[in-house]
CSV table of C-alpha atoms in Angstrom, one decimal:
chain,number,residue,atom,x,y,z
A,1,ILE,CA,0.2,0.1,0.2
A,2,VAL,CA,1.8,2.9,-0.9
A,3,LEU,CA,0.3,6.2,1.0
A,4,ASN,CA,0.1,10.0,-0.4
A,5,ASN,CA,4.2,10.2,1.3
A,6,ASN,CA,5.0,7.4,-1.3
A,7,THR,CA,5.4,4.8,2.2
A,8,ILE,CA,4.5,1.8,1.6
A,9,PHE,CA,4.5,-1.1,3.7
A,10,GLU,CA,3.0,-4.8,3.2
A,11,THR,CA,1.1,-6.3,6.5
A,12,PRO,CA,-2.2,-9.1,4.7
A,13,ASN,CA,-1.6,-10.4,8.7
A,14,ALA,CA,0.2,-7.7,11.0
A,15,PRO,CA,-1.6,-8.1,14.7
A,16,ARG,CA,0.5,-5.0,15.7
A,17,ILE,CA,-3.0,-3.1,13.2
A,18,LYS,CA,-4.4,-0.1,15.6
A,19,MET,CA,-8.2,0.9,14.9
A,20,PHE,CA,-8.7,4.1,16.1
A,21,LEU,CA,-11.7,6.0,16.4
A,22,ARG,CA,-11.8,10.3,16.7
A,23,THR,CA,-13.7,12.0,19.3
A,24,ASN,CA,-11.5,15.7,19.4
A,25,GLY,CA,-11.0,16.7,16.3
A,26,GLU,CA,-7.3,16.0,15.7
A,27,TYR,CA,-6.6,13.7,12.2
A,28,ALA,CA,-3.2,12.0,13.6
A,29,PRO,CA,-2.0,10.6,16.7
A,30,THR,CA,1.1,13.6,17.8
A,31,ARG,CA,3.5,10.8,17.8
A,32,GLU,CA,7.1,12.0,16.2
A,33,ASP,CA,7.3,8.7,13.9
A,34,MET,CA,3.1,9.5,12.3
A,35,VAL,CA,3.9,10.1,8.4
A,36,ASN,CA,1.1,11.7,6.8
A,37,ALA,CA,-2.1,10.0,6.2
A,38,SER,CA,-4.6,9.1,2.7
A,39,ARG,CA,-8.1,10.9,3.9
A,40,VAL,CA,-11.2,9.6,2.8
A,41,GLU,CA,-14.2,11.8,4.7
A,42,TRP,CA,-17.7,11.4,3.7
A,43,SER,CA,-20.9,13.0,5.3
A,44,GLY,CA,-18.6,15.1,6.9
A,45,SER,CA,-17.1,12.8,8.3
A,46,THR,CA,-13.0,11.6,8.2
A,47,ALA,CA,-11.4,8.2,7.6
A,48,ILE,CA,-8.1,8.2,7.6
A,49,LEU,CA,-5.4,5.0,6.9
A,50,SER,CA,-1.6,6.5,8.1
A,51,CYS,CA,0.9,4.1,8.8
A,52,GLU,CA,3.4,4.8,12.2
A,53,LYS,CA,6.7,2.7,11.0
A,54,HIS,CA,5.9,-0.7,10.1
A,55,VAL,CA,1.9,-0.3,12.3
A,56,PRO,CA,-1.1,0.5,9.5
A,57,ILE,CA,-3.6,2.5,11.5
A,58,LEU,CA,-6.8,2.7,10.4
A,59,SER,CA,-8.6,6.0,12.2
A,60,PHE,CA,-12.1,7.2,11.9
A,61,LEU,CA,-13.6,10.3,13.5
A,62,GLY,CA,-16.3,10.8,14.9
A,63,ASN,CA,-18.2,10.0,18.0
A,64,SER,CA,-18.1,7.1,20.2
A,65,MET,CA,-19.3,3.5,19.6
A,66,GLU,CA,-18.2,0.0,19.7
A,67,TYR,CA,-16.0,-1.8,17.7
A,68,ASP,CA,-18.0,-3.5,15.5
A,69,LYS,CA,-20.7,-0.7,14.6
A,70,LEU,CA,-17.7,1.5,13.9
A,71,VAL,CA,-16.7,-1.2,11.2
A,72,SER,CA,-20.1,-1.7,9.7
A,73,ILE,CA,-21.2,2.0,9.2
A,74,PHE,CA,-16.9,2.4,7.8
A,75,ARG,CA,-18.5,-0.4,4.8
A,76,ARG,CA,-21.4,0.5,4.5
A,77,ASN,CA,-19.8,4.1,3.3
A,78,VAL,CA,-16.6,4.5,1.8
A,79,SER,CA,-15.3,3.4,-1.2
A,80,PRO,CA,-16.1,-0.7,-2.2
A,81,VAL,CA,-12.4,0.0,-3.7
A,82,LEU,CA,-10.9,1.2,-0.4
A,83,VAL,CA,-13.2,-0.9,2.2
A,84,SER,CA,-12.2,-4.4,-0.4
A,85,ILE,CA,-7.6,-2.9,0.3
A,86,LEU,CA,-8.2,-2.7,4.0
A,87,GLU,CA,-10.6,-5.9,4.5
A,88,LYS,CA,-7.2,-8.0,2.8
A,89,MET,CA,-5.0,-5.7,5.2
A,90,ILE,CA,-6.9,-5.3,8.6
A,91,TRP,CA,-10.0,-6.2,8.6
A,92,ARG,CA,-10.9,-10.5,8.8
A,93,ASP,CA,-14.8,-12.3,8.9
A,94,SER,CA,-13.9,-13.5,11.8
A,95,ASP,CA,-13.4,-10.2,13.6
A,96,THR,CA,-15.3,-8.6,16.3
A,97,SER,CA,-15.8,-7.0,20.0
A,98,SER,CA,-14.8,-9.9,21.4
A,99,ASN,CA,-11.0,-10.7,19.5
A,100,MET,CA,-10.8,-7.2,19.4
A,101,ALA,CA,-9.6,-5.7,22.3
A,102,LYS,CA,-10.3,-1.9,23.6
A,103,MET,CA,-7.1,0.8,24.1
A,104,VAL,CA,-7.8,3.2,25.9
A,105,SER,CA,-5.4,6.4,26.3
A,106,ALA,CA,-6.4,10.3,27.9
A,107,LYS,CA,-7.1,11.6,24.3
A,108,ASN,CA,-7.5,8.0,21.9
A,109,THR,CA,-9.3,4.8,22.2
A,110,TRP,CA,-8.3,2.6,19.5
A,111,TRP,CA,-9.0,-1.0,19.0
A,112,VAL,CA,-6.2,-3.8,18.8
A,113,ARG,CA,-6.8,-7.7,17.9
A,114,LYS,CA,-5.7,-9.9,20.3
A,115,ILE,CA,-3.3,-12.3,19.3
A,116,THR,CA,-2.4,-15.8,20.1
A,117,MET,CA,1.6,-17.0,21.7
A,118,THR,CA,2.6,-18.8,18.2
A,119,ASN,CA,1.5,-15.7,16.5
A,120,TRP,CA,3.4,-13.3,19.0
A,121,LEU,CA,6.7,-15.9,18.7
A,122,GLU,CA,6.2,-14.8,15.5
A,123,GLN,CA,6.1,-11.7,15.5
A,124,LEU,CA,9.1,-12.0,17.3
A,125,GLU,CA,10.8,-13.5,15.1
A,126,LYS,CA,10.5,-10.7,12.1
A,127,MET,CA,11.1,-8.4,14.3
A,128,LYS,CA,14.8,-9.8,14.8
A,129,LYS,CA,15.2,-9.9,11.1
A,130,ASN,CA,15.3,-6.1,11.5
A,131,TYR,CA,18.1,-6.4,13.7
A,132,ILE,CA,20.7,-8.6,12.3
A,133,GLY,CA,23.6,-7.4,9.4
A,134,PRO,CA,26.1,-9.9,7.5
A,135,LYS,CA,28.2,-12.6,8.0
A,136,GLY,CA,31.0,-11.8,10.6
A,137,SER,CA,28.6,-8.7,12.2
A,138,LEU,CA,27.0,-9.2,15.7
A,139,ASN,CA,23.5,-8.7,16.7
A,140,ILE,CA,21.7,-7.8,19.8
A,141,PHE,CA,20.4,-11.5,20.2
A,142,HIS,CA,21.8,-13.9,22.8
A,143,ASP,CA,20.1,-16.7,23.9
A,144,ASP,CA,18.6,-15.6,27.4
A,145,ALA,CA,18.9,-12.1,26.4
A,146,ALA,CA,17.3,-11.8,22.5
A,147,THR,CA,13.4,-11.7,23.7
A,148,ARG,CA,14.2,-8.0,25.7
A,149,HIS,CA,16.6,-6.8,23.5
A,150,THR,CA,14.4,-7.0,20.7
A,151,LEU,CA,11.4,-5.1,23.2
A,152,GLU,CA,14.0,-2.3,23.9
A,153,ALA,CA,14.3,-2.3,20.2
A,154,GLU,CA,11.3,-2.5,19.3
A,155,ASP,CA,9.9,0.1,21.9
A,156,PRO,CA,7.8,3.0,20.9
A,157,LEU,CA,9.0,4.3,23.9
A,158,ARG,CA,12.3,3.0,24.2
A,159,ARG,CA,12.5,1.9,27.1
A,160,THR,CA,15.4,-0.4,28.1
A,161,SER,CA,15.3,-4.3,28.1
A,162,GLY,CA,16.0,-3.7,31.5
A,163,CYS,CA,12.5,-3.1,32.6
A,164,LEU,CA,11.1,-3.9,30.0
A,165,LYS,CA,11.3,-7.5,30.8
A,166,TYR,CA,10.0,-7.1,34.3
A,167,TYR,CA,6.6,-6.2,32.6
A,168,TYR,CA,6.9,-8.5,29.9
A,169,SER,CA,7.5,-12.3,32.6
A,170,LYS,CA,4.2,-10.3,33.5
A,171,TRP,CA,1.6,-10.5,30.5
A,172,GLU,CA,3.8,-13.6,29.7
A,173,LYS,CA,2.0,-15.3,33.1
A,174,LYS,CA,-1.1,-13.8,31.3
A,175,TYR,CA,-1.2,-16.2,28.6
A,176,ASP,CA,-1.3,-19.1,31.4
A,177,ALA,CA,-5.2,-17.9,31.7
A,178,ASP,CA,-6.1,-16.9,28.2
A,179,ASP,CA,-5.2,-17.9,25.5
A,180,PHE,CA,-6.3,-14.9,23.5
A,181,LEU,CA,-3.9,-11.9,24.5
A,182,GLU,CA,-3.4,-8.1,23.8
A,183,PRO,CA,-0.6,-7.5,22.3
A,184,PHE,CA,2.8,-6.7,24.3
A,185,PHE,CA,3.0,-3.0,24.0
A,186,ASP,CA,-0.5,-2.6,23.9
A,187,TRP,CA,-1.4,-3.7,27.0
A,188,LEU,CA,1.7,-2.0,28.6
A,189,ASP,CA,0.6,1.4,27.8
A,190,TYR,CA,-3.1,1.5,26.8
A,191,GLY,CA,-5.2,-1.9,27.6
A,192,SER,CA,-5.5,-3.5,30.7
A,193,GLY,CA,-1.2,-4.1,31.7
A,194,SER,CA,-1.2,-0.1,31.9
A,195,SER,CA,-2.0,0.5,35.9
A,196,ILE,CA,0.6,-2.4,36.6
A,197,VAL,CA,3.4,-0.7,37.8
A,198,ALA,CA,6.9,-2.8,38.6
A,199,LYS,CA,8.6,-2.0,41.7
A,200,LYS,CA,12.5,-1.9,40.8
A,201,CYS,CA,12.0,-0.1,38.3
A,202,GLY,CA,10.2,2.4,39.9
A,203,SER,CA,7.3,4.8,38.8
A,204,ARG,CA,5.9,4.6,35.0
A,205,GLU,CA,6.3,8.0,34.2
A,206,HIS,CA,10.0,7.8,35.5
A,207,LEU,CA,11.0,4.4,33.1
A,208,LYS,CA,14.7,4.4,31.6
A,209,GLN,CA,14.3,5.2,27.8
A,210,ARG,CA,17.3,3.9,25.8
A,211,ILE,CA,19.0,7.3,23.5
A,212,ILE,CA,18.7,6.8,20.4
A,213,PHE,CA,21.6,8.3,18.0
A,214,HIS,CA,20.3,9.4,14.9
A,215,ASP,CA,22.9,10.1,11.6
A,216,ALA,CA,23.6,14.0,12.5
A,217,LYS,CA,24.0,13.4,15.8
A,218,ARG,CA,26.0,9.7,15.9
A,219,ASN,CA,28.2,11.5,13.2
A,220,GLN,CA,29.5,14.0,16.6
A,221,THR,CA,30.5,11.6,18.0
A,222,GLU,CA,32.6,9.6,15.3
A,223,VAL,CA,36.0,9.1,16.3
A,224,SER,CA,39.8,10.0,14.3
A,225,PHE,CA,42.6,8.1,15.6
A,226,GLU,CA,46.4,9.2,15.5
A,227,VAL,CA,49.7,7.6,16.3
A,228,LYS,CA,52.0,9.4,18.0
A,229,GLU,CA,55.3,9.5,19.5
A,230,LYS,CA,57.4,7.1,17.2
A,231,GLY,CA,54.2,5.0,18.3
A,232,SER,CA,53.8,4.6,21.6
A,233,PHE,CA,50.8,6.7,22.7
A,234,LEU,CA,47.6,6.9,20.7
A,235,LYS,CA,45.3,10.0,20.4
A,236,ALA,CA,41.8,9.8,20.0
A,237,SER,CA,39.5,13.0,18.6
A,238,TYR,CA,36.2,13.9,16.9
A,239,SER,CA,36.7,13.9,13.7
A,240,LYS,CA,34.0,16.8,13.3
A,241,SER,CA,35.1,18.7,16.2
A,242,GLY,CA,38.8,18.3,16.4
A,243,GLU,CA,38.6,17.6,20.1
A,244,ASN,CA,40.2,15.7,22.3
A,245,LEU,CA,37.3,12.7,23.3
A,246,PRO,CA,37.2,13.9,27.5
A,247,LYS,CA,38.9,12.0,30.3
A,248,GLY,CA,37.2,8.1,31.4
A,249,ASP,CA,35.6,5.0,30.1
A,250,LEU,CA,33.3,5.6,26.9
A,251,LEU,CA,31.4,2.8,25.1
A,252,TYR,CA,32.5,2.6,21.7
A,253,VAL,CA,31.5,0.8,18.9
A,254,TRP,CA,32.4,0.2,15.3
A,255,SER,CA,30.1,0.6,12.6
A,256,LEU,CA,30.1,-1.7,9.0
A,257,ASP,CA,31.9,0.5,6.8
A,258,GLU,CA,35.1,0.6,9.8
A,259,LYS,CA,34.0,4.1,11.4
A,260,VAL,CA,34.2,3.9,15.1
A,261,TYR,CA,32.1,6.4,17.7
A,262,ALA,CA,32.3,6.9,21.3
A,263,ALA,CA,30.1,8.8,23.5
A,264,GLU,CA,29.9,8.8,27.4
A,265,GLU,CA,27.8,6.4,28.8
A,266,SER,CA,24.6,8.3,30.9
A,267,LYS,CA,23.7,5.3,34.0
A,268,HIS,CA,22.5,7.6,36.4
A,269,SER,CA,19.8,9.5,34.7
A,270,VAL,CA,16.5,8.8,32.8
A,271,GLU,CA,18.0,9.0,29.4
A,272,GLN,CA,20.6,6.5,29.3
A,273,LEU,CA,23.6,5.8,26.6
A,274,LYS,CA,24.0,1.7,25.6
A,275,HIS,CA,25.3,0.3,22.9
A,276,SER,CA,22.6,-0.5,21.4
A,277,SER,CA,22.1,4.1,20.9
A,278,PHE,CA,24.4,4.6,18.0
A,279,PHE,CA,22.7,2.3,15.6
A,280,ASP,CA,19.1,2.4,17.0
A,281,SER,CA,20.1,-1.6,17.7
A,282,GLY,CA,21.4,-3.0,14.9
A,283,PRO,CA,24.5,-4.9,13.8
A,284,VAL,CA,27.9,-3.4,14.3
A,285,LEU,CA,31.3,-5.7,13.8
A,286,MET,CA,32.6,-3.9,17.1
A,287,ALA,CA,31.4,-2.7,20.7
A,288,GLY,CA,33.5,-2.5,24.0
A,289,ILE,CA,34.2,0.2,26.2
A,290,ILE,CA,37.6,2.5,25.5
A,291,GLN,CA,39.0,4.4,28.1
A,292,ILE,CA,41.2,7.5,27.4
A,293,GLY,CA,43.5,9.2,29.5
A,294,ARG,CA,44.6,13.5,29.4
A,295,LYS,CA,44.8,14.6,26.4
A,296,GLY,CA,42.9,12.1,24.6
A,297,GLN,CA,44.9,9.7,25.1
A,298,VAL,CA,44.0,5.9,24.8
A,299,LEU,CA,44.4,3.7,28.1
A,300,LEU,CA,43.2,0.7,27.2
A,301,ILE,CA,40.2,-1.1,25.1
A,302,ASN,CA,37.7,-3.2,26.3
A,303,PRO,CA,35.5,-6.0,24.7
A,304,SER,CA,32.2,-5.0,27.5
A,305,SER,CA,29.4,-5.4,25.5
A,306,GLY,CA,26.8,-6.0,27.2
A,307,HIS,CA,24.4,-6.0,24.2
A,308,TYR,CA,26.6,-7.4,21.3
A,309,ARG,CA,28.6,-9.9,23.5
A,310,PRO,CA,32.1,-9.9,21.5
A,311,ASP,CA,33.7,-12.8,20.7
A,312,ILE,CA,37.3,-12.5,20.6
A,313,GLU,CA,37.1,-12.6,16.7
A,314,HIS,CA,35.3,-9.6,16.0
A,315,PHE,CA,37.7,-8.1,19.1
A,316,SER,CA,41.0,-9.3,17.2
A,317,ARG,CA,40.0,-8.0,14.0
A,318,PHE,CA,39.4,-4.4,15.5
A,319,TYR,CA,43.1,-5.0,17.3
A,320,HIS,CA,44.0,-5.0,13.5
A,321,PHE,CA,42.4,-2.3,12.5
A,322,PHE,CA,44.6,0.0,14.7
A,323,LEU,CA,48.1,-2.0,13.1
A,324,ASN,CA,47.0,-1.4,9.9
A,325,GLN,CA,47.1,2.6,11.0
A,326,GLY,CA,50.0,2.4,12.6
A,327,ALA,CA,49.8,1.2,16.5
A,328,SER,CA,52.0,-2.0,17.7
A,329,GLN,CA,50.3,-4.6,21.0
A,330,ASN,CA,52.1,-1.8,23.0
A,331,THR,CA,50.7,0.9,22.1
A,332,THR,CA,47.9,1.2,24.2
A,333,GLU,CA,46.8,-1.9,26.9
A,334,TRP,CA,44.0,-4.2,24.9
A,335,ASP,CA,42.6,-5.9,28.2
A,336,ARG,CA,39.6,-8.8,28.0
A,337,GLY,CA,37.4,-7.9,30.6
A,338,GLY,CA,34.1,-8.5,30.1
A,339,GLY,CA,35.0,-10.4,26.9
A,340,GLY,CA,35.0,-14.1,28.5
A,341,TYR,CA,37.7,-15.5,26.8
A,342,SER,CA,39.8,-18.2,27.3
A,343,ASP,CA,43.2,-18.0,28.6
A,344,LYS,CA,44.5,-19.9,25.6
A,345,ASP,CA,41.8,-17.4,23.0
A,346,TRP,CA,44.0,-15.2,25.1
A,347,ALA,CA,47.2,-16.3,24.2
A,348,ASN,CA,46.8,-16.2,20.8
A,349,PHE,CA,44.7,-12.5,20.4
A,350,PHE,CA,47.8,-10.6,19.0
A,351,GLU,CA,49.7,-13.6,16.7
């Protein structure tokens, strides 16, 4: 389906579809990632077909009514061609108020289709494909963290995986009692889970959020390295500003096009910088910690990243990246801390 702004989405069976009924005169959600919409008007009322990331949204402007009545009115009054498209994309013959969950926010009311756990697990697998790169790259999916990192990557409100996992465990427990569930994010923010507070995460208003670097902001963190003093001093500065990197431990990633980015981790604020922040959970070649001393000197580089968990082959390629720029084994300290590498593997690291 192509909207007015040429945004294309293909979701013949997507359970994350949202069907809005607007009562406040606003035509579109006040969300940054909402794209322009296609509108259909009849008898002073308006229906809007739009797309929020990969989620198709059908919005109605009118009086409050239940789902069955709303769909019936729309089918009677809208172009048969558009109805045919919407039926293939959104509606199913089995859709009734009983299998549609009603969502409520401060401004809007809408419906989402309930899903089975099998549907949900299939969705998770499809989501992961958006964050897997070419062979040899690192991704955020690991056996004990794959689900929570996927949720973090897909969360429209950018919450960290550390908090999402507590709410996800509560949502999963509901499946023991219900064959069909509200989709997780809808349940969490607007459905029956919106009143639940995980004590370990504090209040809903202060849930920790993940910083995401878009292109312009990420480019400001690109790092240039200079080998000085006959190979004994490795200096790091920001490529755009020319300023030395600040003293302390910084997060770094090595991108697929072999550029290094680094920034200070923010552990204690509501908005947190993670390794996944640089490329919005996308693949990288390497990630870890870089320790900076006076005058931008690189004192230590390690492979410590809870999101990407690089193996020794990735760390070794990063080491040789510096050798190709004129550095040596002794230019800086290469530390295996956080990598979990065996003594045998580490003994072969510098070869």
